[in-house]
Coordinates of C-alpha atoms and ligand atoms in Angstrom, one line a residue:
M15 CA -117.5 111.8 248.2
V16 CA -117.3 108.7 251.2
A17 CA -118.2 105.0 250.4
I18 CA -119.7 103.0 253.0
R19 CA -120.9 99.1 253.3
V20 CA -123.3 98.4 254.8
C21 CA -124.7 95.0 254.7
N22 CA -122.7 92.2 253.6
K23 CA -125.3 90.1 252.1
C24 CA -127.1 89.9 249.2
N25 CA -129.9 89.4 247.1
N26 CA -128.4 89.1 243.7
N27 CA -125.0 87.0 242.9
C28 CA -124.0 89.2 240.0
I29 CA -120.9 87.9 238.1
M30 CA -119.7 91.1 238.0
C31 CA -119.4 92.3 241.5
S32 CA -116.8 94.7 242.4
N33 CA -117.2 95.4 246.3
Y34 CA -114.8 93.4 248.2
F35 CA -117.2 91.9 250.8
V36 CA -117.3 88.4 252.3
R37 CA -120.8 87.0 251.3
N38 CA -123.2 86.7 254.7
L39 CA -120.5 87.5 257.1
D40 CA -121.4 89.3 260.4
E41 CA -123.1 92.0 260.6
T42 CA -121.7 93.0 264.3
E43 CA -119.9 95.2 263.1
R44 CA -122.2 97.9 260.9
T45 CA -123.5 99.2 263.6
F46 CA -123.9 103.2 262.8
S47 CA -120.7 103.5 265.2
N48 CA -118.3 101.9 263.0
L49 CA -120.0 102.8 259.8
L50 CA -119.4 106.7 261.6
S51 CA -115.9 105.7 262.2
R52 CA -115.5 104.3 258.5
I53 CA -116.7 108.7 256.8
K54 CA -114.3 110.7 260.2
E55 CA -111.3 108.3 258.5
K56 CA -111.9 109.5 255.6
E57 CA -114.2 112.1 254.7
P58 CA -115.0 114.5 258.8
T59 CA -117.0 115.9 256.5
P60 CA -118.2 114.7 253.2
K61 CA -120.3 116.3 250.4
E62 CA -121.7 112.6 249.8
I63 CA -122.2 109.1 250.9
T64 CA -122.5 106.5 249.3
F65 CA -124.3 103.2 251.0
T66 CA -123.1 99.7 249.2
G67 CA -123.6 96.6 250.5
G68 CA -124.0 93.7 249.6
E69 CA -127.9 95.0 249.2
P70 CA -128.3 97.8 251.2
F71 CA -132.0 96.7 252.2
I72 CA -131.6 93.3 252.9
N73 CA -130.0 95.2 256.6
Q74 CA -133.0 95.1 258.5
N75 CA -131.7 98.5 260.7
I76 CA -131.0 100.3 257.1
F77 CA -133.8 102.3 258.0
E78 CA -132.3 103.7 261.3
L79 CA -128.8 103.8 259.6
I80 CA -130.4 106.6 257.3
D81 CA -132.5 108.4 259.9
K82 CA -128.6 108.6 261.7
F83 CA -126.7 109.3 258.9
R84 CA -129.3 112.0 258.3
E85 CA -129.5 113.8 261.4
L86 CA -125.8 114.3 261.5
Y87 CA -125.1 114.6 257.8
P88 CA -128.4 117.0 257.3
K89 CA -127.6 118.4 254.0
T90 CA -125.3 115.7 252.4
K91 CA -126.2 114.2 249.9
I92 CA -126.0 110.0 250.5
N93 CA -126.7 107.7 247.7
I94 CA -127.8 104.1 248.1
L95 CA -126.9 102.0 245.8
S96 CA -129.0 99.4 245.2
N97 CA -130.7 96.4 243.5
A98 CA -134.0 97.5 243.6
R99 CA -135.8 94.7 244.0
M100 CA -137.2 94.2 247.6
F101 CA -138.6 97.8 246.7
S102 CA -141.1 95.2 244.6
Y103 CA -143.1 95.1 247.4
F104 CA -145.6 98.3 247.6
K105 CA -144.9 98.5 250.9
Y106 CA -141.4 98.9 251.7
A107 CA -141.2 101.1 249.0
L108 CA -143.5 103.2 251.1
R109 CA -142.4 102.6 254.0
F110 CA -138.9 103.3 252.4
K111 CA -140.2 107.1 251.8
K112 CA -140.5 107.8 254.7
H113 CA -137.1 108.2 255.3
L114 CA -136.2 110.2 252.6
D115 CA -135.4 113.8 251.4
K116 CA -134.5 115.7 248.7
N117 CA -131.0 115.1 249.3
M118 CA -131.2 111.4 248.7
Q119 CA -131.8 108.8 246.0
I120 CA -130.9 105.2 244.6
A121 CA -129.1 104.0 241.9
A122 CA -130.7 101.1 241.2
S123 CA -128.6 98.8 238.6
L124 CA -130.5 96.9 235.3
L125 CA -128.6 94.8 233.4
G126 CA -130.1 94.0 230.9
Q127 CA -133.9 94.5 228.9
N128 CA -135.9 91.1 229.8
S129 CA -135.0 87.8 232.0
K130 CA -133.1 86.2 230.2
V131 CA -130.2 88.8 230.3
H132 CA -130.4 90.0 233.0
D133 CA -130.6 87.1 235.1
S134 CA -128.0 84.9 233.8
I135 CA -125.9 89.0 235.2
T136 CA -127.5 88.2 238.7
L137 CA -127.0 84.4 238.3
S138 CA -130.4 85.2 241.0
P139 CA -133.5 84.2 238.6
G140 CA -136.3 85.9 238.7
S141 CA -134.1 89.3 239.3
F142 CA -135.1 91.1 235.8
K143 CA -139.4 90.8 237.5
Q144 CA -138.9 91.9 241.0
T145 CA -136.2 94.5 240.0
V146 CA -138.0 96.4 237.7
L147 CA -141.1 96.2 239.4
G148 CA -139.0 97.8 242.4
I149 CA -137.7 100.1 239.6
K150 CA -141.1 101.2 238.8
N151 CA -142.8 101.5 242.8
L152 CA -139.5 104.4 243.1
L153 CA -141.0 106.0 240.6
R154 CA -144.5 105.2 240.7
L155 CA -143.7 106.9 244.9
K156 CA -141.1 109.8 242.5
I157 CA -138.3 108.4 244.7
P158 CA -135.0 109.4 242.3
V159 CA -133.8 107.3 241.0
E160 CA -130.6 106.8 238.6
L161 CA -129.7 104.5 236.5
R162 CA -127.2 101.8 236.2
V163 CA -126.2 99.9 233.6
I164 CA -123.0 98.0 233.6
V165 CA -122.0 96.7 230.7
L166 CA -120.0 93.8 230.4
K167 CA -119.4 90.9 228.0
Q168 CA -123.0 90.0 228.2
N169 CA -125.0 92.4 227.2
Y170 CA -123.1 94.7 225.6
K171 CA -125.2 93.7 222.1
Q172 CA -127.7 94.6 223.8
L173 CA -126.9 98.2 224.8
E174 CA -129.5 100.0 222.6
E175 CA -131.7 97.1 223.8
I176 CA -131.9 98.6 226.9
A177 CA -131.0 102.3 226.1
K178 CA -135.1 101.6 224.3
Y179 CA -136.7 98.7 227.0
I180 CA -135.8 102.1 229.4
I181 CA -137.7 105.5 227.1
K182 CA -140.4 101.9 226.4
N183 CA -140.7 101.5 230.1
L184 CA -138.9 103.3 233.0
Q185 CA -139.6 107.4 231.7
G186 CA -138.8 108.7 235.3
V187 CA -135.4 108.8 236.1
K188 CA -133.1 111.1 236.7
Y189 CA -130.9 109.8 234.6
V190 CA -128.6 106.5 233.1
V191 CA -125.0 105.9 233.3
F192 CA -123.4 103.1 231.6
I193 CA -120.7 102.3 233.9
F194 CA -117.7 100.2 232.2
V195 CA -117.2 96.9 233.4
D196 CA -114.4 96.9 236.6
L197 CA -112.3 93.7 236.6
V198 CA -111.7 93.4 239.7
S199 CA -112.9 91.4 242.9
N200 CA -116.7 88.5 241.4
A201 CA -115.4 90.8 237.5
L202 CA -111.8 89.7 237.6
K203 CA -112.6 86.4 239.3
N204 CA -115.0 85.3 236.4
K205 CA -112.9 87.6 233.6
E206 CA -112.9 84.7 231.2
E207 CA -116.3 85.8 231.0
V208 CA -117.3 89.1 231.5
A209 CA -114.5 91.1 230.5
V210 CA -115.4 92.7 226.8
S211 CA -112.7 95.2 224.9
Y212 CA -114.0 99.3 224.3
T213 CA -113.6 98.5 221.1
K214 CA -115.6 96.2 220.8
T215 CA -118.4 98.0 223.2
I216 CA -118.8 101.3 221.6
P217 CA -120.5 100.0 218.8
Q218 CA -123.1 99.2 220.4
L219 CA -122.7 101.9 222.7
V220 CA -122.9 104.8 220.7
P221 CA -126.3 103.6 219.0
A222 CA -127.7 102.9 222.5
M223 CA -126.6 107.0 223.6
S224 CA -128.1 108.6 220.1
L225 CA -131.0 107.4 221.3
L226 CA -131.5 108.3 225.1
K227 CA -130.1 111.6 223.7
N228 CA -132.9 111.9 221.2
N229 CA -135.2 110.9 223.3
K230 CA -134.1 113.9 226.4
I231 CA -131.8 111.0 228.8
Y232 CA -129.5 112.4 229.9
F233 CA -126.2 109.8 230.7
R234 CA -122.9 109.7 232.5
L235 CA -120.9 107.4 231.0
Y236 CA -117.9 105.7 234.2
H237 CA -115.2 104.1 233.2
F238 CA -114.9 105.9 229.6
P239 CA -111.1 107.1 228.9
L240 CA -112.4 109.5 226.4
C241 CA -109.7 108.5 223.4
I242 CA -112.3 105.1 222.8
L243 CA -115.4 107.6 222.7
P244 CA -116.2 109.8 219.5
T245 CA -116.0 113.7 221.0
E246 CA -119.5 114.2 220.9
F247 CA -119.9 112.0 223.4
W248 CA -117.1 113.7 225.1
E249 CA -119.4 115.7 227.6
N250 CA -121.0 112.9 229.0
A251 CA -117.7 110.7 230.3
W252 CA -117.3 111.4 234.1
I253 CA -113.8 110.7 236.6
S254 CA -115.4 108.7 237.8
V255 CA -112.6 106.3 240.1
E256 CA -109.7 107.7 242.3
K257 CA -105.8 108.2 240.8
M258 CA -104.9 104.8 242.7
K259 CA -106.8 102.0 240.0
I260 CA -105.5 104.4 237.4
R261 CA -102.4 102.5 235.5
E262 CA -99.8 105.6 234.1
T263 CA -98.7 104.8 230.6
R264 CA -96.7 107.0 228.6
I265 CA -99.8 107.8 225.8
C266 CA -101.7 109.8 228.8
L267 CA -98.9 110.8 230.9
S268 CA -98.3 113.1 226.9
C269 CA -102.1 113.8 226.6
P270 CA -103.6 117.2 226.8
Y271 CA -106.6 115.8 227.9
S272 CA -105.6 113.8 231.1
K273 CA -106.6 116.3 233.6
Y274 CA -110.2 115.7 232.6
C275 CA -110.1 111.9 231.8
V276 CA -110.8 109.0 233.7
G277 CA -107.9 106.7 232.4
I278 CA -107.3 103.2 231.7
L279 CA -108.5 101.5 235.0
K280 CA -105.6 99.1 235.9
G281 CA -108.0 95.8 236.1
Y282 CA -108.4 96.0 232.2
Y283 CA -105.4 97.3 231.3
N284 CA -103.2 94.4 232.4
T285 CA -106.7 92.0 229.6
F286 CA -106.6 94.4 227.1
G287 CA -103.4 96.1 227.3
E288 CA -103.1 99.4 226.0
I289 CA -103.0 99.5 222.4
E290 CA -106.1 101.1 222.2
F291 CA -105.6 104.4 223.7
K292 CA -104.4 107.5 221.4
V293 CA -104.1 110.8 221.8
P294 CA -106.8 112.2 221.0
E295 CA -106.4 114.5 218.0
K296 CA -106.7 118.7 219.3
V297 CA -110.2 119.8 220.3
N298 CA -111.1 123.3 221.9
L299 CA -113.5 122.0 225.5
I300 CA -116.0 124.7 227.0
L301 CA -115.4 123.6 231.1
G302 CA -117.8 123.2 233.7
D303 CA -115.8 123.4 237.0
N304 CA -117.4 120.0 238.8
P305 CA -114.3 118.1 239.2
F306 CA -116.0 114.9 238.2
H307 CA -117.4 115.8 234.9
Q308 CA -115.4 119.3 234.0
I309 CA -115.9 119.5 230.0
K310 CA -119.1 120.7 229.0
G311 CA -118.9 120.0 225.3
I312 CA -116.8 120.9 222.4
E313 CA -116.1 124.5 220.8
K314 CA -117.3 123.1 217.1
Ligands
LIG403 S1 -104.7 109.2 225.5 FE1 -105.2 109.0 228.3 S2 -105.2 110.1 229.2 FE2 -105.5 110.7 227.0 S3 -108.0 110.3 226.0 FE3 -107.2 108.7 226.0 S4 -106.8 107.2 228.3 FE4 -107.2 109.6 228.9

């Protein structure tokens, strides 16, 4: 997977934004040829390209970029990270649909179950209403949506309510991803305000995951080490970051499950240390063949 930043502007101002970008920097370098050379440097024939920002749909040339990349890489999956606010304009969502194909999806972030929670994270009044309307418009047009819930201090106590909100209002999303806040960039700058421990988060996350599971809404977990999760949810945990972002610890080096576990993110380790992590008791894994997500279940 290769990620390219297609825009330096954003209509949100998220307190925990983990994207390294200079806001409102001149966009002239975001041309197709510049972006393409970045892809080729990293992975000449990528299986998946993720468009990030800023907000990709603030880029006036986004549809042209999509078309050009599609022409060059007809079978590559294209995943576009977005706050979905632009899609609150139904005509804009319709316009996007013309550039869509079966290997493309929007990964939209929902940060709360109401304006109070969501907008306190985006620091952008009115963003919740637009995001929800945007996601609903995408679903109405049958555009595939991955729903991303970034978990941080502002919303970890609301996770069950967020799950209820999704079940009630956003049926039709392909799947939900809970992403534990990565303490880099803005999130690192605002660490005191956004950082929360796994120990506090997991008891709030478990009822949310159970609710989704009972309602047959599939979910993934990004940045959640296996040993802080109940084993029944190991099959949802993905290896969501590259090795360079992980702190190697003696505990993990001696852990038989390290191959299947994301590990401890450096930002987390520097803030909370390693006290919460321990080698899990032995279980027998049923494995699949996705390098980012090998655990298919636990033998009973
Ligand atoms: S000890 Fe380390 S490798 Fe093992 S499950 Fe915990 S975080 Fe993952």
